[in-house]
Amino acid sequence: MKSFLTALVFLTLFPIRFRESPSPTVVAQSRFWYPLVGLLLGLVLGGWTALSGRLGEPPLQAFLILLAWVGLTGALHVDGFCDLCDGLFGGQTAQDRLRIMKDPHLGTFGLVGGVLLLLGKFVALHSVVRGLGSATGTPLSVYYGAWVVCAAVLISRCLVLCVAAKSHYPRPEGTGKVLIEATSWKEAGGFAVLAAGVAWSTAPHYSDWGVAIGLFAPTFLAVILLRRICQRRLGGITGDCLGAAIELCEVIFLISAAMVQRIASPISS
């Protein structure tokens, strides 16, 4: 149970306090709960997505969804994404990049990266919820956008372990060290299959495997590319890399869903 609560602490802003800090073993075991935490968080955000449709037009709805999304995660992973942008683009050597990533101050690359990330999420959310307008009132139109949001959260918590699997932690110690070095390719492969299944479940309305591939493939390839870039430029994977992977997964999946929805027109009047 403590490993599950540890996963909640790492992935959300839920107010959980421990009498004693989780042991390295518990931190490593917490990775097995990532999909469940993603599902719970996704259901909360999905429910809010469905509810917020009654509160305003698509731009306001997209903003309210994004506000809740950032609030429930405490911008923890956005911070990791910004730190990684600063490090990858601001240093000349791996050690320089790691040092920059530890700096609490936000640099230009981090600021630009964070703005583009949040803007990408907002635009994709707006596109998804706006696409439902032509069929408002049908069960599909009510819940499709909610499930897209839930799926984005769940898939990202599955695929983040593909970044961690069999990776080297480039610092002597750190919060994510035991989790990263404990994750195997077998585990990551199992979670990737789960993520692919969730992507497929987002597209049964189209009755087309090509749509499921269009949703999953860009997200999965983005994670693998991020892993490769981090390993080459940092000499391994850090906790910031995992946070960045979660954010990258979410925004790529949302953009893919918006584009597929536009092309395939899954919701017809």
C-alpha positions as a LaTeX table, in Angstrom:
\begin{tabular}{lrrr}
\hline
Residue & $x$ (\AA) & $y$ (\AA) & $z$ (\AA) \\
\hline
Met1 & 0.00 & 0.00 & 0.00 \\
Lys2 & 2.87 & 2.36 & 0.77 \\
Ser3 & 4.24 & 1.87 & $-2.75$ \\
Phe4 & 0.86 & 2.93 & $-4.17$ \\
Leu5 & 0.84 & 6.07 & $-2.01$ \\
Thr6 & 4.40 & 6.75 & $-3.13$ \\
Ala7 & 3.27 & 6.60 & $-6.74$ \\
Leu8 & 0.50 & 9.09 & $-5.90$ \\
Val9 & 3.07 & 11.45 & $-4.38$ \\
Phe10 & 5.34 & 11.23 & $-7.43$ \\
Leu11 & 2.55 & 11.65 & $-9.99$ \\
Thr12 & 0.00 & 13.96 & $-8.36$ \\
Leu13 & $-0.38$ & 16.74 & $-5.83$ \\
Phe14 & $-2.63$ & 14.72 & $-3.52$ \\
Pro15 & $-1.81$ & 15.68 & 0.11 \\
Ile16 & $-0.15$ & 12.50 & 1.37 \\
Arg17 & 2.28 & 12.58 & 4.28 \\
Phe18 & 4.54 & 9.74 & 5.44 \\
Arg19 & 5.84 & 9.30 & 8.96 \\
Glu20 & 9.04 & 8.03 & 7.40 \\
Ser21 & 10.36 & 8.62 & 3.90 \\
Pro22 & 9.69 & 5.65 & 1.58 \\
Ser23 & 12.62 & 3.26 & 1.34 \\
Pro24 & 14.43 & 2.77 & $-1.98$ \\
Thr25 & 12.65 & $-0.57$ & $-2.35$ \\
Val26 & 9.24 & 1.05 & $-1.94$ \\
Val27 & 10.14 & 3.79 & $-4.41$ \\
Ala28 & 11.19 & 1.17 & $-6.96$ \\
Gln29 & 8.02 & $-0.85$ & $-6.41$ \\
Ser30 & 5.86 & 2.24 & $-6.91$ \\
Arg31 & 6.41 & 1.98 & $-10.68$ \\
Phe32 & 3.94 & $-0.91$ & $-10.88$ \\
Trp33 & 1.17 & 1.45 & $-9.70$ \\
Tyr34 & 1.78 & 4.11 & $-12.33$ \\
Pro35 & $-0.98$ & 2.88 & $-14.70$ \\
Leu36 & $-3.53$ & 2.72 & $-11.87$ \\
Val37 & $-2.63$ & 6.21 & $-10.68$ \\
Gly38 & $-2.89$ & 7.36 & $-14.29$ \\
Leu39 & $-6.34$ & 5.79 & $-14.55$ \\
Leu40 & $-7.58$ & 7.41 & $-11.34$ \\
Leu41 & $-6.22$ & 10.81 & $-12.30$ \\
Gly42 & $-7.56$ & 10.38 & $-15.82$ \\
Leu43 & $-11.05$ & 9.55 & $-14.56$ \\
Val44 & $-11.07$ & 12.67 & $-12.41$ \\
Leu45 & $-9.96$ & 14.86 & $-15.32$ \\
Gly46 & $-12.28$ & 13.04 & $-17.71$ \\
Gly47 & $-15.21$ & 13.68 & $-15.40$ \\
Trp48 & $-14.24$ & 17.32 & $-15.18$ \\
Thr49 & $-14.02$ & 17.44 & $-18.99$ \\
Ala50 & $-17.59$ & 16.20 & $-19.30$ \\
Leu51 & $-18.81$ & 18.62 & $-16.62$ \\
Ser52 & $-16.95$ & 21.67 & $-17.90$ \\
Gly53 & $-18.79$ & 21.41 & $-21.22$ \\
Arg54 & $-21.80$ & 22.85 & $-19.42$ \\
Leu55 & $-19.87$ & 25.85 & $-18.13$ \\
Gly56 & $-18.90$ & 27.64 & $-21.31$ \\
Glu57 & $-17.79$ & 27.60 & $-24.94$ \\
Pro58 & $-14.90$ & 25.38 & $-26.15$ \\
Pro59 & $-12.11$ & 27.93 & $-25.43$ \\
Leu60 & $-13.24$ & 28.32 & $-21.83$ \\
Gln61 & $-13.79$ & 24.57 & $-21.48$ \\
Ala62 & $-10.28$ & 23.85 & $-22.76$ \\
Phe63 & $-8.82$ & 26.37 & $-20.31$ \\
Leu64 & $-10.74$ & 24.89 & $-17.37$ \\
Ile65 & $-9.57$ & 21.38 & $-18.26$ \\
Leu66 & $-5.96$ & 22.52 & $-18.52$ \\
Leu67 & $-6.23$ & 24.44 & $-15.26$ \\
Ala68 & $-7.44$ & 21.33 & $-13.42$ \\
Trp69 & $-4.80$ & 19.21 & $-15.16$ \\
Val70 & $-1.96$ & 21.43 & $-13.98$ \\
Gly71 & $-3.51$ & 21.84 & $-10.55$ \\
Leu72 & $-3.92$ & 18.13 & $-9.83$ \\
Thr73 & $-0.33$ & 17.37 & $-10.84$ \\
Gly74 & 1.13 & 20.46 & $-9.23$ \\
Ala75 & 2.97 & 21.25 & $-12.47$ \\
Leu76 & 5.58 & 18.73 & $-11.27$ \\
His77 & 6.09 & 17.29 & $-14.73$ \\
Val78 & 5.85 & 20.67 & $-16.45$ \\
Asp79 & 8.77 & 21.71 & $-14.23$ \\
Gly80 & 10.71 & 18.64 & $-15.35$ \\
Phe81 & 9.95 & 19.43 & $-18.99$ \\
Cys82 & 11.18 & 23.01 & $-18.58$ \\
Asp83 & 14.34 & 21.91 & $-16.75$ \\
Leu84 & 15.08 & 19.39 & $-19.49$ \\
Cys85 & 14.64 & 22.05 & $-22.19$ \\
Asp86 & 17.09 & 24.31 & $-20.37$ \\
Gly87 & 19.60 & 21.51 & $-19.99$ \\
Leu88 & 19.41 & 19.99 & $-23.46$ \\
Phe89 & 19.72 & 23.31 & $-25.28$ \\
Gly90 & 21.78 & 25.33 & $-22.81$ \\
Gly91 & 24.87 & 23.24 & $-22.10$ \\
Gln92 & 27.93 & 22.17 & $-24.08$ \\
Thr93 & 28.70 & 18.93 & $-22.25$ \\
Ala94 & 26.65 & 16.33 & $-20.40$ \\
Gln95 & 27.88 & 17.64 & $-17.04$ \\
Asp96 & 26.98 & 21.21 & $-18.00$ \\
Arg97 & 23.48 & 20.12 & $-18.99$ \\
Leu98 & 22.97 & 18.17 & $-15.76$ \\
Arg99 & 24.16 & 21.17 & $-13.74$ \\
Ile100 & 21.76 & 23.50 & $-15.58$ \\
Met101 & 18.87 & 21.10 & $-14.95$ \\
Lys102 & 19.55 & 21.24 & $-11.20$ \\
Asp103 & 19.45 & 25.05 & $-11.21$ \\
Pro104 & 16.11 & 26.19 & $-9.70$ \\
His105 & 16.01 & 29.25 & $-11.96$ \\
Leu106 & 14.08 & 29.06 & $-15.22$ \\
Gly107 & 16.04 & 29.81 & $-18.37$ \\
Thr108 & 14.96 & 31.00 & $-21.79$ \\
Phe109 & 14.75 & 27.53 & $-23.30$ \\
Gly110 & 12.72 & 26.27 & $-20.36$ \\
Leu111 & 10.34 & 29.22 & $-20.57$ \\
Val112 & 9.79 & 28.80 & $-24.30$ \\
Gly113 & 9.41 & 25.03 & $-23.96$ \\
Gly114 & 6.87 & 25.36 & $-21.14$ \\
Val115 & 4.81 & 27.95 & $-23.04$ \\
Leu116 & 4.75 & 25.82 & $-26.19$ \\
Leu117 & 3.83 & 22.73 & $-24.16$ \\
Leu118 & 0.85 & 24.37 & $-22.42$ \\
Leu119 & $-0.22$ & 26.12 & $-25.60$ \\
Gly120 & $-0.12$ & 22.81 & $-27.46$ \\
Lys121 & $-2.30$ & 21.18 & $-24.83$ \\
Phe122 & $-4.76$ & 24.06 & $-24.85$ \\
Val123 & $-5.10$ & 24.09 & $-28.64$ \\
Ala124 & $-5.46$ & 20.29 & $-28.82$ \\
Leu125 & $-8.07$ & 20.27 & $-26.04$ \\
His126 & $-9.96$ & 23.07 & $-27.75$ \\
Ser127 & $-9.92$ & 21.14 & $-31.03$ \\
Val128 & $-11.21$ & 17.96 & $-29.38$ \\
Val129 & $-14.05$ & 19.58 & $-27.44$ \\
Arg130 & $-15.01$ & 21.85 & $-30.35$ \\
Gly131 & $-15.27$ & 18.81 & $-32.61$ \\
Leu132 & $-18.09$ & 17.52 & $-30.44$ \\
Gly133 & $-20.32$ & 20.49 & $-31.12$ \\
Ser134 & $-21.90$ & 19.10 & $-34.27$ \\
Ala135 & $-23.30$ & 16.13 & $-32.41$ \\
Thr136 & $-24.09$ & 17.50 & $-28.96$ \\
Gly137 & $-26.58$ & 15.37 & $-27.12$ \\
Thr138 & $-25.56$ & 11.90 & $-28.27$ \\
Pro139 & $-23.86$ & 9.63 & $-25.71$ \\
Leu140 & $-20.76$ & 9.48 & $-27.88$ \\
Ser141 & $-20.40$ & 13.25 & $-28.11$ \\
Val142 & $-20.78$ & 13.64 & $-24.36$ \\
Tyr143 & $-18.11$ & 11.12 & $-23.38$ \\
Tyr144 & $-15.64$ & 11.05 & $-26.27$ \\
Gly145 & $-13.69$ & 14.11 & $-25.17$ \\
Ala146 & $-13.67$ & 12.89 & $-21.57$ \\
Trp147 & $-12.19$ & 9.55 & $-22.59$ \\
Val148 & $-9.55$ & 11.22 & $-24.79$ \\
Val149 & $-8.35$ & 13.19 & $-21.76$ \\
Cys150 & $-8.43$ & 10.10 & $-19.53$ \\
Ala151 & $-6.54$ & 8.08 & $-22.14$ \\
Ala152 & $-3.86$ & 10.76 & $-22.51$ \\
Val153 & $-3.18$ & 10.68 & $-18.76$ \\
Leu154 & $-3.20$ & 6.88 & $-18.54$ \\
Ile155 & $-1.05$ & 6.26 & $-21.62$ \\
Ser156 & 1.60 & 8.73 & $-20.48$ \\
Arg157 & 1.91 & 6.97 & $-17.09$ \\
Cys158 & 2.43 & 3.67 & $-18.92$ \\
Leu159 & 4.92 & 4.82 & $-21.54$ \\
Val160 & 7.09 & 6.76 & $-19.09$ \\
Leu161 & 8.49 & 3.39 & $-18.00$ \\
Cys162 & 9.79 & 2.86 & $-21.53$ \\
Val163 & 12.07 & 5.84 & $-20.89$ \\
Ala164 & 13.23 & 4.43 & $-17.56$ \\
Ala165 & 13.77 & 0.82 & $-18.67$ \\
Lys166 & 17.38 & $-0.40$ & $-18.37$ \\
Ser167 & 18.66 & 3.17 & $-18.27$ \\
His168 & 21.64 & 4.61 & $-16.46$ \\
Tyr169 & 21.11 & 7.36 & $-13.89$ \\
Pro170 & 23.84 & 9.92 & $-14.67$ \\
Arg171 & 24.19 & 11.33 & $-11.15$ \\
Pro172 & 25.59 & 9.60 & $-8.04$ \\
Glu173 & 22.19 & 9.82 & $-6.37$ \\
Gly174 & 18.73 & 11.27 & $-6.90$ \\
Thr175 & 15.03 & 10.72 & $-6.31$ \\
Gly176 & 14.44 & 8.72 & $-9.47$ \\
Lys177 & 17.64 & 6.65 & $-9.40$ \\
Val178 & 16.26 & 3.45 & $-7.85$ \\
Leu179 & 13.10 & 3.49 & $-9.97$ \\
Ile180 & 14.96 & 4.09 & $-13.21$ \\
Glu181 & 17.58 & 1.43 & $-12.61$ \\
Ala182 & 15.03 & $-1.12$ & $-11.38$ \\
Thr183 & 12.75 & $-0.96$ & $-14.44$ \\
Ser184 & 13.24 & $-3.80$ & $-16.94$ \\
Trp185 & 12.43 & $-3.95$ & $-20.65$ \\
Lys186 & 9.96 & $-6.74$ & $-19.96$ \\
Glu187 & 7.98 & $-4.50$ & $-17.63$ \\
Ala188 & 8.18 & $-1.56$ & $-20.02$ \\
Gly189 & 7.00 & $-3.77$ & $-22.88$ \\
Gly190 & 3.99 & $-4.90$ & $-20.86$ \\
Phe191 & 3.05 & $-1.31$ & $-20.02$ \\
Ala192 & 3.51 & $-0.31$ & $-23.68$ \\
Val193 & 1.05 & $-3.03$ & $-24.72$ \\
Leu194 & $-1.39$ & $-1.70$ & $-22.12$ \\
Ala195 & $-0.95$ & 1.80 & $-23.52$ \\
Ala196 & $-1.61$ & 0.52 & $-27.05$ \\
Gly197 & $-4.81$ & $-1.12$ & $-25.80$ \\
Val198 & $-5.96$ & 2.15 & $-24.26$ \\
Ala199 & $-5.23$ & 3.96 & $-27.53$ \\
Trp200 & $-7.30$ & 1.39 & $-29.40$ \\
Ser201 & $-10.16$ & 1.83 & $-26.93$ \\
Thr202 & $-10.16$ & 5.53 & $-27.78$ \\
Ala203 & $-10.92$ & 4.69 & $-31.42$ \\
Pro204 & $-13.62$ & 1.98 & $-31.55$ \\
His205 & $-15.99$ & 4.59 & $-32.92$ \\
Tyr206 & $-14.06$ & 4.54 & $-36.20$ \\
Ser207 & $-13.91$ & 0.72 & $-36.53$ \\
Asp208 & $-10.45$ & 1.18 & $-38.01$ \\
Trp209 & $-7.14$ & $-0.17$ & $-36.70$ \\
Gly210 & $-5.40$ & 2.56 & $-38.67$ \\
Val211 & $-6.95$ & 5.14 & $-36.37$ \\
Ala212 & $-5.65$ & 3.35 & $-33.27$ \\
Ile213 & $-2.18$ & 3.24 & $-34.82$ \\
Gly214 & $-2.46$ & 6.93 & $-35.66$ \\
Leu215 & $-3.17$ & 7.65 & $-32.00$ \\
Phe216 & $-0.54$ & 5.40 & $-30.45$ \\
Ala217 & 2.41 & 5.42 & $-32.87$ \\
Pro218 & 3.28 & 9.16 & $-32.68$ \\
Thr219 & 3.12 & 9.08 & $-28.88$ \\
Phe220 & 5.26 & 5.96 & $-28.59$ \\
Leu221 & 7.84 & 7.17 & $-31.12$ \\
Ala222 & 8.11 & 10.52 & $-29.33$ \\
Val223 & 8.93 & 8.71 & $-26.08$ \\
Ile224 & 11.59 & 6.54 & $-27.72$ \\
Leu225 & 13.13 & 9.60 & $-29.41$ \\
Leu226 & 13.18 & 11.51 & $-26.11$ \\
Arg227 & 14.87 & 8.56 & $-24.42$ \\
Arg228 & 17.55 & 8.43 & $-27.11$ \\
Ile229 & 18.18 & 12.18 & $-26.97$ \\
Cys230 & 18.50 & 12.17 & $-23.18$ \\
Gln231 & 20.88 & 9.25 & $-23.19$ \\
Arg232 & 23.11 & 10.84 & $-25.81$ \\
Arg233 & 23.15 & 14.37 & $-24.40$ \\
Leu234 & 22.92 & 13.65 & $-20.66$ \\
Gly235 & 24.57 & 10.26 & $-20.43$ \\
Gly236 & 21.45 & 8.71 & $-18.96$ \\
Ile237 & 17.93 & 9.31 & $-17.68$ \\
Thr238 & 16.99 & 11.54 & $-14.73$ \\
Gly239 & 13.74 & 12.26 & $-12.93$ \\
Asp240 & 13.32 & 15.39 & $-15.07$ \\
Cys241 & 13.47 & 13.17 & $-18.16$ \\
Leu242 & 10.60 & 11.08 & $-16.79$ \\
Gly243 & 8.52 & 14.16 & $-16.02$ \\
Ala244 & 9.22 & 15.52 & $-19.49$ \\
Ala245 & 8.23 & 12.18 & $-21.02$ \\
Ile246 & 4.85 & 12.30 & $-19.27$ \\
Glu247 & 4.17 & 15.81 & $-20.55$ \\
Leu248 & 5.37 & 14.96 & $-24.06$ \\
Cys249 & 3.15 & 11.86 & $-24.17$ \\
Glu250 & 0.10 & 13.82 & $-23.09$ \\
Val251 & 0.48 & 16.63 & $-25.61$ \\
Ile252 & 1.38 & 14.33 & $-28.53$ \\
Phe253 & $-1.59$ & 12.06 & $-27.80$ \\
Leu254 & $-3.98$ & 15.02 & $-27.56$ \\
Ile255 & $-2.69$ & 16.48 & $-30.82$ \\
Ser256 & $-2.96$ & 13.07 & $-32.51$ \\
Ala257 & $-6.52$ & 12.66 & $-31.23$ \\
Ala258 & $-7.48$ & 16.11 & $-32.50$ \\
Met259 & $-5.98$ & 15.41 & $-35.94$ \\
Val260 & $-7.51$ & 11.95 & $-36.22$ \\
Gln261 & $-10.88$ & 13.32 & $-35.15$ \\
Arg262 & $-10.62$ & 15.96 & $-37.84$ \\
Ile263 & $-9.59$ & 13.53 & $-40.58$ \\
Ala264 & $-11.82$ & 10.58 & $-39.71$ \\
Ser265 & $-14.83$ & 12.57 & $-38.47$ \\
Pro266 & $-15.73$ & 9.86 & $-35.95$ \\
Ile267 & $-18.67$ & 11.75 & $-34.52$ \\
Ser268 & $-21.38$ & 12.28 & $-37.05$ \\
Ser269 & $-24.65$ & 14.02 & $-36.57$ \\
\hline
\end{tabular}
